[in-house]
Structures are given as C-alpha cells and as structure tokens.
Amino acid sequence: MSPSLPSEDPLVRMHRDLARALAKDPDKVKWVMVIDLARCIGCHACAVACVSENKLPPGVVYRPVMEEEIGVYPNVRRRFLPRPCMQCENPPCVAVCPVTATWKNKQGVTVIDYDRCIGCRYCLTACPYGARCSDFGGFYTKPTAELDGLILGRKAAAKGYEDAAAPEYGKTWPPRGHGSPIGNARKCHFCQHRLAVGQLPSCVTSCIGRATIFGDANDPASYVRECMGSPRVFRLKEEQGTKPNVYYLA
Ligand code: SF4
Ligand code: SF4
C-alpha cells in the first residue's frame, strides 16, 4: 500500500529540490525520475500534458500510460504504467546511431540533435522500451474541415496548437518546413527546456496523484533520492543491462 501523502504538497518540496540542483555545478547533477505505481490512477494527464508541452504530432507520444488487466474474473482490476524514456545509463539507442545524433548529456539525459538526425530509425529498433517515435509530420486537425473562423475548422486550429513550434533542446522547432523535426526520431528528454528556467517536467506538475517524482539523484536531501531508497523500488528490464534512470515503486 502507498504511504499517505505528506502534509506539504510533494511538488513544493520538488521545486525546492530543483532550485538547489540548479544552483549547483551542472556537472554534479544527475536527473532521475521515480514513478509510484500505487499512486497512478491511469488518468493520462501526464501523457496529455507532455504532448501539449512538446507540441507533439499524431503518433509521437513521449510518455504513454500503459494499461493491463490483472486478476481472475470477478476479482480483476486495471494496472497502469507510465513509460517515459528510461534515460538509460547504458543506452542501446546511442550506440547504433550512425551519425552521432544522440548521446547522454552531463546530467544523464539522452538527447537528440534534430539537425544531425537522418531519420534512419536504428535507435527506435535498438530501444528495448519502445521509448522513441518517428515524427511523420502529421497534424491532428488533418481530417477536419478546411474552414476558417470555426472552432473545429482546420485553419482556426492551425492558428493555435498546430502552428506552435516545439521548444525542445534550447531551440524552437517549427511543425513544418525546413528546421522542423519531421523525419527525425523523438523521445522524452525530461523537459530540458523547462528545467533550464526552473520548472519541473510537465508530466510531474500535471500528475494529480503526485505519482511522478523528479530530482537530482546526487542530492541526499531530495525527495527523489528518498524515494529511490524505498523497499518497493524496481526498474524495467534490468536484465538488459541498460541501467535505467527511471525507477518505479511497486
Ligand atoms: S533516427 Fe536519427 S538519432 Fe536515430 S539512429 Fe538514425 S540518425 Fe541517429
Ligand atoms: S529508454 Fe530507449 S530511448 Fe531512452 S535512453 Fe534507453 S534505450 Fe535510449
């Protein structure tokens, strides 16, 4: 059973932890995530917040929430597992890239240079977690009417979300044309652009169950470090030797 929530909202503590981490020498910070499955209610708020934050097109989802039914009828229930990129310590996706377009940064996050990526998708095949997607340049409003001035019309929607540039890796990436991520591999990057301005990743702040915990593993006083010490902790596919930096609490 999950422990009861502390009197202070965990987000407040995580923001304090984040401020401490950002004040440190960046080379001494190691970002990690812990996902408490006992607190996840399967609302998919994190998945939606991530799509919105990173302006992801159809078919590109950085943080799906996987679902399965467990038990034997009539004693069945659903179990939910949010699955971002594991930011592996030993990432198979990096080793296979023929143009070194993807690598581990100094804080332990696996990043992609969209300007270098040639879209070969070797990394998609190499990732044992299915954490990478190809950007085929789609638009959610494609099947909707080509009408202006209507809320559901494609032109009206294009003035908002569909035209917005993705804010990833310290740049803005337009959704179409030259300089867009179309054709590239894309994946969760722990919201690098939000961390840079003192904000937690969008999946963390949107989680209504406070099931997603984020912070600096090198800070012994941080909430994330406390959670990593839980007897309920485990990682996915440890037998693969990938050493994920995303931990789960059973
Ligand atoms: S799709 Fe891009 S990042 Fe992935 S292996 Fe190919 S070039 Fe490298
Ligand atoms: S989860 Fe997949 S994409 Fe993420 S670092 Fe590991 S191998 Fe690479």
PDB file of C-alpha atoms and ligand atoms in Angstrom:
ATOM      1  CA  MET A   1       0.000   0.000   0.000  1.00  0.00           C
ATOM      2  CA  SER A   2       1.232   3.505  -0.830  1.00  0.00           C
ATOM      3  CA  PRO A   3       2.206   5.678   2.166  1.00  0.00           C
ATOM      4  CA  SER A   4      -0.147   8.605   2.830  1.00  0.00           C
ATOM      5  CA  LEU A   5       0.736  11.935   1.251  1.00  0.00           C
ATOM      6  CA  PRO A   6       2.893  14.228   3.402  1.00  0.00           C
ATOM      7  CA  SER A   7       1.294  17.400   4.807  1.00  0.00           C
ATOM      8  CA  GLU A   8       3.256  19.511   2.326  1.00  0.00           C
ATOM      9  CA  ASP A   9       2.432  19.016  -1.359  1.00  0.00           C
ATOM     10  CA  PRO A  10       5.351  16.988  -2.807  1.00  0.00           C
ATOM     11  CA  LEU A  11       5.501  19.487  -5.691  1.00  0.00           C
ATOM     12  CA  VAL A  12       6.548  22.220  -3.251  1.00  0.00           C
ATOM     13  CA  ARG A  13       9.383  20.058  -1.968  1.00  0.00           C
ATOM     14  CA  MET A  14      10.398  19.066  -5.511  1.00  0.00           C
ATOM     15  CA  HIS A  15      10.551  22.726  -6.535  1.00  0.00           C
ATOM     16  CA  ARG A  16      12.828  23.428  -3.567  1.00  0.00           C
ATOM     17  CA  ASP A  17      14.973  20.433  -4.578  1.00  0.00           C
ATOM     18  CA  LEU A  18      15.081  21.726  -8.155  1.00  0.00           C
ATOM     19  CA  ALA A  19      16.223  25.189  -7.062  1.00  0.00           C
ATOM     20  CA  ARG A  20      19.034  23.565  -5.052  1.00  0.00           C
ATOM     21  CA  ALA A  21      20.079  21.425  -8.033  1.00  0.00           C
ATOM     22  CA  LEU A  22      20.079  24.370 -10.433  1.00  0.00           C
ATOM     23  CA  ALA A  23      22.352  26.314  -8.066  1.00  0.00           C
ATOM     24  CA  LYS A  24      24.958  23.525  -8.212  1.00  0.00           C
ATOM     25  CA  ASP A  25      27.732  22.873 -10.683  1.00  0.00           C
ATOM     26  CA  PRO A  26      25.674  21.355 -13.577  1.00  0.00           C
ATOM     27  CA  ASP A  27      28.206  18.540 -13.977  1.00  0.00           C
ATOM     28  CA  LYS A  28      27.369  17.351 -10.456  1.00  0.00           C
ATOM     29  CA  VAL A  29      23.614  16.994 -11.095  1.00  0.00           C
ATOM     30  CA  LYS A  30      22.031  13.706 -12.175  1.00  0.00           C
ATOM     31  CA  TRP A  31      18.362  13.874 -13.113  1.00  0.00           C
ATOM     32  CA  VAL A  32      16.253  10.860 -12.230  1.00  0.00           C
ATOM     33  CA  MET A  33      12.553  10.062 -12.068  1.00  0.00           C
ATOM     34  CA  VAL A  34      10.634   7.765  -9.762  1.00  0.00           C
ATOM     35  CA  ILE A  35       7.091   6.680 -10.671  1.00  0.00           C
ATOM     36  CA  ASP A  36       4.941   5.401  -7.797  1.00  0.00           C
ATOM     37  CA  LEU A  37       2.582   2.889  -9.405  1.00  0.00           C
ATOM     38  CA  ALA A  38       0.475   2.713  -6.242  1.00  0.00           C
ATOM     39  CA  ARG A  39      -0.408   6.389  -6.746  1.00  0.00           C
ATOM     40  CA  CYS A  40      -1.038   6.281 -10.505  1.00  0.00           C
ATOM     41  CA  ILE A  41      -4.770   6.252 -11.238  1.00  0.00           C
ATOM     42  CA  GLY A  42      -4.402   5.973 -15.023  1.00  0.00           C
ATOM     43  CA  CYS A  43      -5.857   9.405 -15.795  1.00  0.00           C
ATOM     44  CA  HIS A  44      -3.323  10.036 -18.633  1.00  0.00           C
ATOM     45  CA  ALA A  45      -2.954  13.683 -17.565  1.00  0.00           C
ATOM     46  CA  CYS A  46       0.842  13.324 -17.816  1.00  0.00           C
ATOM     47  CA  ALA A  47       0.635  11.922 -21.357  1.00  0.00           C
ATOM     48  CA  VAL A  48      -1.615  14.788 -22.483  1.00  0.00           C
ATOM     49  CA  ALA A  49       0.468  17.448 -20.707  1.00  0.00           C
ATOM     50  CA  CYS A  50       3.606  16.112 -22.392  1.00  0.00           C
ATOM     51  CA  VAL A  51       2.036  16.161 -25.869  1.00  0.00           C
ATOM     52  CA  SER A  52       0.886  19.727 -25.298  1.00  0.00           C
ATOM     53  CA  GLU A  53       4.196  20.894 -23.805  1.00  0.00           C
ATOM     54  CA  ASN A  54       6.358  19.474 -26.580  1.00  0.00           C
ATOM     55  CA  LYS A  55       3.846  20.149 -29.391  1.00  0.00           C
ATOM     56  CA  LEU A  56       3.903  16.517 -30.440  1.00  0.00           C
ATOM     57  CA  PRO A  57       2.167  15.476 -33.680  1.00  0.00           C
ATOM     58  CA  PRO A  58      -0.055  12.391 -34.084  1.00  0.00           C
ATOM     59  CA  GLY A  59       1.886   9.175 -33.498  1.00  0.00           C
ATOM     60  CA  VAL A  60       4.525  10.808 -31.305  1.00  0.00           C
ATOM     61  CA  VAL A  61       3.981  10.175 -27.591  1.00  0.00           C
ATOM     62  CA  TYR A  62       6.851  10.567 -25.149  1.00  0.00           C
ATOM     63  CA  ARG A  63       5.050   9.264 -22.107  1.00  0.00           C
ATOM     64  CA  PRO A  64       2.300   6.752 -22.815  1.00  0.00           C
ATOM     65  CA  VAL A  65       0.463   5.238 -19.865  1.00  0.00           C
ATOM     66  CA  MET A  66       0.327   1.508 -20.480  1.00  0.00           C
ATOM     67  CA  GLU A  67      -2.633  -0.409 -19.074  1.00  0.00           C
ATOM     68  CA  GLU A  68      -3.264  -4.050 -18.294  1.00  0.00           C
ATOM     69  CA  GLU A  69      -5.990  -6.021 -16.594  1.00  0.00           C
ATOM     70  CA  ILE A  70      -4.833  -8.283 -13.791  1.00  0.00           C
ATOM     71  CA  GLY A  71      -6.522 -10.925 -11.672  1.00  0.00           C
ATOM     72  CA  VAL A  72      -9.136 -13.564 -12.428  1.00  0.00           C
ATOM     73  CA  TYR A  73     -12.794 -12.730 -13.006  1.00  0.00           C
ATOM     74  CA  PRO A  74     -14.620 -11.487 -10.978  1.00  0.00           C
ATOM     75  CA  ASN A  75     -11.614 -10.260  -8.984  1.00  0.00           C
ATOM     76  CA  VAL A  76      -9.986  -8.151 -11.679  1.00  0.00           C
ATOM     77  CA  ARG A  77      -8.536  -4.651 -11.718  1.00  0.00           C
ATOM     78  CA  ARG A  78      -6.567  -2.439 -14.060  1.00  0.00           C
ATOM     79  CA  ARG A  79      -2.899  -1.638 -13.552  1.00  0.00           C
ATOM     80  CA  PHE A  80      -1.256   1.452 -15.072  1.00  0.00           C
ATOM     81  CA  LEU A  81       2.362   2.016 -16.017  1.00  0.00           C
ATOM     82  CA  PRO A  82       3.523   5.405 -17.330  1.00  0.00           C
ATOM     83  CA  ARG A  83       6.506   4.739 -19.616  1.00  0.00           C
ATOM     84  CA  PRO A  84       8.780   7.672 -20.470  1.00  0.00           C
ATOM     85  CA  CYS A  85      12.290   7.242 -21.881  1.00  0.00           C
ATOM     86  CA  MET A  86      14.329   5.499 -19.174  1.00  0.00           C
ATOM     87  CA  GLN A  87      17.345   7.816 -19.806  1.00  0.00           C
ATOM     88  CA  CYS A  88      19.439   4.657 -19.612  1.00  0.00           C
ATOM     89  CA  GLU A  89      22.916   4.841 -18.151  1.00  0.00           C
ATOM     90  CA  ASN A  90      23.950   2.379 -20.842  1.00  0.00           C
ATOM     91  CA  PRO A  91      21.623   3.275 -23.745  1.00  0.00           C
ATOM     92  CA  PRO A  92      21.500   0.916 -26.743  1.00  0.00           C
ATOM     93  CA  CYS A  93      19.909   3.717 -28.798  1.00  0.00           C
ATOM     94  CA  VAL A  94      23.086   5.804 -28.646  1.00  0.00           C
ATOM     95  CA  ALA A  95      25.454   3.054 -29.731  1.00  0.00           C
ATOM     96  CA  VAL A  96      23.593   2.344 -33.000  1.00  0.00           C
ATOM     97  CA  CYS A  97      23.272   5.918 -34.300  1.00  0.00           C
ATOM     98  CA  PRO A  98      25.455   6.149 -37.444  1.00  0.00           C
ATOM     99  CA  VAL A  99      25.748   9.957 -37.290  1.00  0.00           C
ATOM    100  CA  THR A 100      26.159  10.520 -33.510  1.00  0.00           C
ATOM    101  CA  ALA A 101      22.911  12.473 -33.439  1.00  0.00           C
ATOM    102  CA  THR A 102      22.026  11.139 -29.982  1.00  0.00           C
ATOM    103  CA  TRP A 103      24.066  10.977 -26.776  1.00  0.00           C
ATOM    104  CA  LYS A 104      23.965  11.194 -22.994  1.00  0.00           C
ATOM    105  CA  ASN A 105      24.338  14.710 -21.662  1.00  0.00           C
ATOM    106  CA  LYS A 106      26.241  15.511 -18.469  1.00  0.00           C
ATOM    107  CA  GLN A 107      23.110  15.310 -16.312  1.00  0.00           C
ATOM    108  CA  GLY A 108      22.339  11.783 -17.541  1.00  0.00           C
ATOM    109  CA  VAL A 109      19.623  12.623 -20.088  1.00  0.00           C
ATOM    110  CA  THR A 110      19.707  11.001 -23.533  1.00  0.00           C
ATOM    111  CA  VAL A 111      19.233  13.817 -26.040  1.00  0.00           C
ATOM    112  CA  ILE A 112      18.838  14.098 -29.824  1.00  0.00           C
ATOM    113  CA  ASP A 113      20.188  16.711 -32.231  1.00  0.00           C
ATOM    114  CA  TYR A 114      17.400  17.084 -34.794  1.00  0.00           C
ATOM    115  CA  ASP A 115      19.800  18.883 -37.137  1.00  0.00           C
ATOM    116  CA  ARG A 116      22.045  15.819 -37.268  1.00  0.00           C
ATOM    117  CA  CYS A 117      19.426  13.039 -37.206  1.00  0.00           C
ATOM    118  CA  ILE A 118      18.909  11.454 -40.627  1.00  0.00           C
ATOM    119  CA  GLY A 119      15.794   9.530 -39.630  1.00  0.00           C
ATOM    120  CA  CYS A 120      17.243   6.045 -40.170  1.00  0.00           C
ATOM    121  CA  ARG A 121      15.313   4.791 -37.099  1.00  0.00           C
ATOM    122  CA  TYR A 122      18.064   2.433 -35.938  1.00  0.00           C
ATOM    123  CA  CYS A 123      17.575   3.881 -32.458  1.00  0.00           C
ATOM    124  CA  LEU A 124      13.858   3.075 -32.499  1.00  0.00           C
ATOM    125  CA  THR A 125      14.718  -0.564 -33.144  1.00  0.00           C
ATOM    126  CA  ALA A 126      17.513  -0.658 -30.558  1.00  0.00           C
ATOM    127  CA  CYS A 127      15.492   0.770 -27.646  1.00  0.00           C
ATOM    128  CA  PRO A 128      14.177  -2.140 -25.539  1.00  0.00           C
ATOM    129  CA  TYR A 129      11.434   0.069 -24.089  1.00  0.00           C
ATOM    130  CA  GLY A 130       9.858   1.383 -27.298  1.00  0.00           C
ATOM    131  CA  ALA A 131      10.584   4.877 -25.992  1.00  0.00           C
ATOM    132  CA  ARG A 132      11.394   6.508 -29.345  1.00  0.00           C
ATOM    133  CA  CYS A 133       8.961   7.595 -32.062  1.00  0.00           C
ATOM    134  CA  SER A 134       9.350   8.831 -35.623  1.00  0.00           C
ATOM    135  CA  ASP A 135       7.898  12.223 -36.473  1.00  0.00           C
ATOM    136  CA  PHE A 136       5.986  11.776 -39.737  1.00  0.00           C
ATOM    137  CA  GLY A 137       4.834  15.375 -39.766  1.00  0.00           C
ATOM    138  CA  GLY A 138       1.127  14.772 -39.185  1.00  0.00           C
ATOM    139  CA  PHE A 139      -1.476  17.168 -37.844  1.00  0.00           C
ATOM    140  CA  TYR A 140      -4.332  16.347 -35.510  1.00  0.00           C
ATOM    141  CA  THR A 141      -6.668  18.554 -37.490  1.00  0.00           C
ATOM    142  CA  LYS A 142      -5.951  16.923 -40.869  1.00  0.00           C
ATOM    143  CA  PRO A 143      -9.309  15.121 -41.047  1.00  0.00           C
ATOM    144  CA  THR A 144     -11.265  18.212 -40.005  1.00  0.00           C
ATOM    145  CA  ALA A 145     -12.934  20.660 -42.380  1.00  0.00           C
ATOM    146  CA  GLU A 146     -10.726  23.204 -44.195  1.00  0.00           C
ATOM    147  CA  LEU A 147     -12.687  26.114 -42.789  1.00  0.00           C
ATOM    148  CA  ASP A 148     -11.624  29.385 -41.308  1.00  0.00           C
ATOM    149  CA  GLY A 149     -13.242  31.008 -38.311  1.00  0.00           C
ATOM    150  CA  LEU A 150     -14.793  27.849 -36.902  1.00  0.00           C
ATOM    151  CA  ILE A 151     -13.536  26.448 -33.616  1.00  0.00           C
ATOM    152  CA  LEU A 152     -13.165  22.973 -35.092  1.00  0.00           C
ATOM    153  CA  GLY A 153     -12.046  24.105 -38.541  1.00  0.00           C
ATOM    154  CA  ARG A 154      -8.506  23.212 -39.558  1.00  0.00           C
ATOM    155  CA  LYS A 155      -7.424  26.781 -40.276  1.00  0.00           C
ATOM    156  CA  ALA A 156      -8.718  28.027 -36.938  1.00  0.00           C
ATOM    157  CA  ALA A 157      -6.923  25.253 -35.061  1.00  0.00           C
ATOM    158  CA  ALA A 158      -3.747  25.831 -37.069  1.00  0.00           C
ATOM    159  CA  LYS A 159      -3.507  29.282 -35.545  1.00  0.00           C
ATOM    160  CA  GLY A 160      -3.018  27.618 -32.176  1.00  0.00           C
ATOM    161  CA  TYR A 161      -1.521  24.255 -31.338  1.00  0.00           C
ATOM    162  CA  GLU A 162      -0.905  23.017 -34.893  1.00  0.00           C
ATOM    163  CA  ASP A 163       1.242  26.022 -35.743  1.00  0.00           C
ATOM    164  CA  ALA A 164       3.173  26.155 -32.476  1.00  0.00           C
ATOM    165  CA  ALA A 165       6.905  25.427 -32.509  1.00  0.00           C
ATOM    166  CA  ALA A 166       8.298  22.672 -30.289  1.00  0.00           C
ATOM    167  CA  PRO A 167      10.555  24.189 -27.587  1.00  0.00           C
ATOM    168  CA  GLU A 168      12.990  21.310 -27.299  1.00  0.00           C
ATOM    169  CA  TYR A 169      16.751  21.347 -26.646  1.00  0.00           C
ATOM    170  CA  GLY A 170      17.022  25.101 -26.259  1.00  0.00           C
ATOM    171  CA  LYS A 171      15.654  25.881 -29.731  1.00  0.00           C
ATOM    172  CA  THR A 172      12.253  26.312 -31.341  1.00  0.00           C
ATOM    173  CA  TRP A 173      11.354  23.737 -33.963  1.00  0.00           C
ATOM    174  CA  PRO A 174       8.555  24.698 -36.353  1.00  0.00           C
ATOM    175  CA  PRO A 175       5.979  21.989 -37.109  1.00  0.00           C
ATOM    176  CA  ARG A 176       6.516  22.134 -40.863  1.00  0.00           C
ATOM    177  CA  GLY A 177       9.171  23.006 -43.406  1.00  0.00           C
ATOM    178  CA  HIS A 178      12.923  23.418 -43.051  1.00  0.00           C
ATOM    179  CA  GLY A 179      14.218  23.161 -39.484  1.00  0.00           C
ATOM    180  CA  SER A 180      11.289  21.065 -38.266  1.00  0.00           C
ATOM    181  CA  PRO A 181      11.790  17.687 -36.520  1.00  0.00           C
ATOM    182  CA  ILE A 182       9.804  15.952 -39.291  1.00  0.00           C
ATOM    183  CA  GLY A 183      11.526  12.702 -40.262  1.00  0.00           C
ATOM    184  CA  ASN A 184      13.559  12.606 -37.054  1.00  0.00           C
ATOM    185  CA  ALA A 185      13.467  10.331 -34.027  1.00  0.00           C
ATOM    186  CA  ARG A 186      11.863  11.980 -30.991  1.00  0.00           C
ATOM    187  CA  LYS A 187      11.696  10.996 -27.337  1.00  0.00           C
ATOM    188  CA  CYS A 188      11.259  12.210 -23.771  1.00  0.00           C
ATOM    189  CA  HIS A 189      14.099  14.470 -22.602  1.00  0.00           C
ATOM    190  CA  PHE A 190      12.837  15.214 -19.067  1.00  0.00           C
ATOM    191  CA  CYS A 191      11.654  18.632 -20.381  1.00  0.00           C
ATOM    192  CA  GLN A 192      15.158  20.103 -20.661  1.00  0.00           C
ATOM    193  CA  HIS A 193      13.693  23.457 -21.696  1.00  0.00           C
ATOM    194  CA  ARG A 194      11.580  23.653 -18.527  1.00  0.00           C
ATOM    195  CA  LEU A 195      14.433  22.641 -16.230  1.00  0.00           C
ATOM    196  CA  ALA A 196      16.501  25.437 -17.768  1.00  0.00           C
ATOM    197  CA  VAL A 197      14.004  28.001 -16.448  1.00  0.00           C
ATOM    198  CA  GLY A 198      13.447  26.408 -13.035  1.00  0.00           C
ATOM    199  CA  GLN A 199      10.336  24.393 -13.858  1.00  0.00           C
ATOM    200  CA  LEU A 200       9.738  20.692 -13.248  1.00  0.00           C
ATOM    201  CA  PRO A 201       8.910  18.462 -16.240  1.00  0.00           C
ATOM    202  CA  SER A 202       5.289  18.831 -17.338  1.00  0.00           C
ATOM    203  CA  CYS A 203       4.446  15.205 -16.506  1.00  0.00           C
ATOM    204  CA  VAL A 204       5.487  15.882 -12.899  1.00  0.00           C
ATOM    205  CA  THR A 205       3.436  19.049 -12.392  1.00  0.00           C
ATOM    206  CA  SER A 206       0.336  17.616 -14.135  1.00  0.00           C
ATOM    207  CA  CYS A 207       0.197  14.352 -12.155  1.00  0.00           C
ATOM    208  CA  ILE A 208      -2.860  14.639  -9.950  1.00  0.00           C
ATOM    209  CA  GLY A 209      -1.832  11.639  -7.841  1.00  0.00           C
ATOM    210  CA  ARG A 210       1.694  13.068  -7.342  1.00  0.00           C
ATOM    211  CA  ALA A 211       2.870   9.695  -8.633  1.00  0.00           C
ATOM    212  CA  THR A 212       5.812  11.156 -10.564  1.00  0.00           C
ATOM    213  CA  ILE A 213       8.788  12.263  -8.536  1.00  0.00           C
ATOM    214  CA  PHE A 214      11.721  14.061 -10.119  1.00  0.00           C
ATOM    215  CA  GLY A 215      15.007  15.494  -8.987  1.00  0.00           C
ATOM    216  CA  ASP A 216      18.744  15.211  -8.517  1.00  0.00           C
ATOM    217  CA  ALA A 217      19.915  11.730  -7.510  1.00  0.00           C
ATOM    218  CA  ASN A 218      23.156  13.276  -6.252  1.00  0.00           C
ATOM    219  CA  ASP A 219      21.301  15.329  -3.618  1.00  0.00           C
ATOM    220  CA  PRO A 220      20.895  13.196  -0.461  1.00  0.00           C
ATOM    221  CA  ALA A 221      18.229  15.606   0.875  1.00  0.00           C
ATOM    222  CA  SER A 222      15.999  15.411  -2.217  1.00  0.00           C
ATOM    223  CA  TYR A 223      12.582  13.751  -2.308  1.00  0.00           C
ATOM    224  CA  VAL A 224      13.576  11.720  -5.356  1.00  0.00           C
ATOM    225  CA  ARG A 225      16.602  10.303  -3.554  1.00  0.00           C
ATOM    226  CA  GLU A 226      14.380   9.378  -0.598  1.00  0.00           C
ATOM    227  CA  CYS A 227      12.016   7.538  -2.956  1.00  0.00           C
ATOM    228  CA  MET A 228      14.914   5.703  -4.629  1.00  0.00           C
ATOM    229  CA  GLY A 229      15.660   4.168  -1.223  1.00  0.00           C
ATOM    230  CA  SER A 230      12.169   2.687  -0.883  1.00  0.00           C
ATOM    231  CA  PRO A 231      11.960  -1.104  -0.452  1.00  0.00           C
ATOM    232  CA  ARG A 232       9.313  -1.016  -3.228  1.00  0.00           C
ATOM    233  CA  VAL A 233      11.776   0.230  -5.870  1.00  0.00           C
ATOM    234  CA  PHE A 234      12.446  -1.618  -9.138  1.00  0.00           C
ATOM    235  CA  ARG A 235      13.473  -0.818 -12.712  1.00  0.00           C
ATOM    236  CA  LEU A 236      12.170  -2.151 -16.017  1.00  0.00           C
ATOM    237  CA  LYS A 237      14.107  -4.838 -17.916  1.00  0.00           C
ATOM    238  CA  GLU A 238      17.143  -4.664 -15.646  1.00  0.00           C
ATOM    239  CA  GLU A 239      18.361  -7.896 -17.229  1.00  0.00           C
ATOM    240  CA  GLN A 240      19.129  -5.908 -20.407  1.00  0.00           C
ATOM    241  CA  GLY A 241      21.955  -4.065 -18.635  1.00  0.00           C
ATOM    242  CA  THR A 242      20.603  -0.649 -19.671  1.00  0.00           C
ATOM    243  CA  LYS A 243      20.655   0.757 -16.101  1.00  0.00           C
ATOM    244  CA  PRO A 244      17.555   2.978 -16.374  1.00  0.00           C
ATOM    245  CA  ASN A 245      17.437   6.328 -14.591  1.00  0.00           C
ATOM    246  CA  VAL A 246      13.675   5.947 -14.242  1.00  0.00           C
ATOM    247  CA  TYR A 247      12.692   3.941 -11.177  1.00  0.00           C
ATOM    248  CA  TYR A 248       9.304   2.536 -10.234  1.00  0.00           C
ATOM    249  CA  LEU A 249       7.720   1.888  -6.872  1.00  0.00           C
ATOM    250  CA  ALA A 250       5.589  -1.280  -6.882  1.00  0.00           C
TER     251      ALA A 250
HETATM  252  S1  SF4 B   1      16.988   8.024 -36.416  1.00  0.00           S
HETATM  253 FE1  SF4 B   1      18.377   9.787 -36.042  1.00  0.00          FE
HETATM  254  S2  SF4 B   1      19.022   9.605 -33.877  1.00  0.00           S
HETATM  255 FE2  SF4 B   1      18.127   7.606 -34.505  1.00  0.00          FE
HETATM  256  S3  SF4 B   1      19.906   6.360 -35.147  1.00  0.00           S
HETATM  257 FE3  SF4 B   1      19.072   7.350 -37.002  1.00  0.00          FE
HETATM  258  S4  SF4 B   1      20.219   9.281 -37.209  1.00  0.00           S
HETATM  259 FE4  SF4 B   1      20.600   8.529 -35.110  1.00  0.00          FE
HETATM  260  S1  SF4 B   2      14.772   4.081 -22.921  1.00  0.00           S
HETATM  261 FE1  SF4 B   2      15.290   3.707 -25.067  1.00  0.00          FE
HETATM  262  S2  SF4 B   2      15.437   5.767 -25.977  1.00  0.00           S
HETATM  263 FE2  SF4 B   2      15.558   6.022 -23.750  1.00  0.00          FE
HETATM  264  S3  SF4 B   2      17.795   6.010 -23.294  1.00  0.00           S
HETATM  265 FE3  SF4 B   2      17.030   3.888 -23.005  1.00  0.00          FE
HETATM  266  S4  SF4 B   2      17.410   2.894 -24.997  1.00  0.00           S
HETATM  267 FE4  SF4 B   2      17.535   5.125 -25.349  1.00  0.00          FE
END
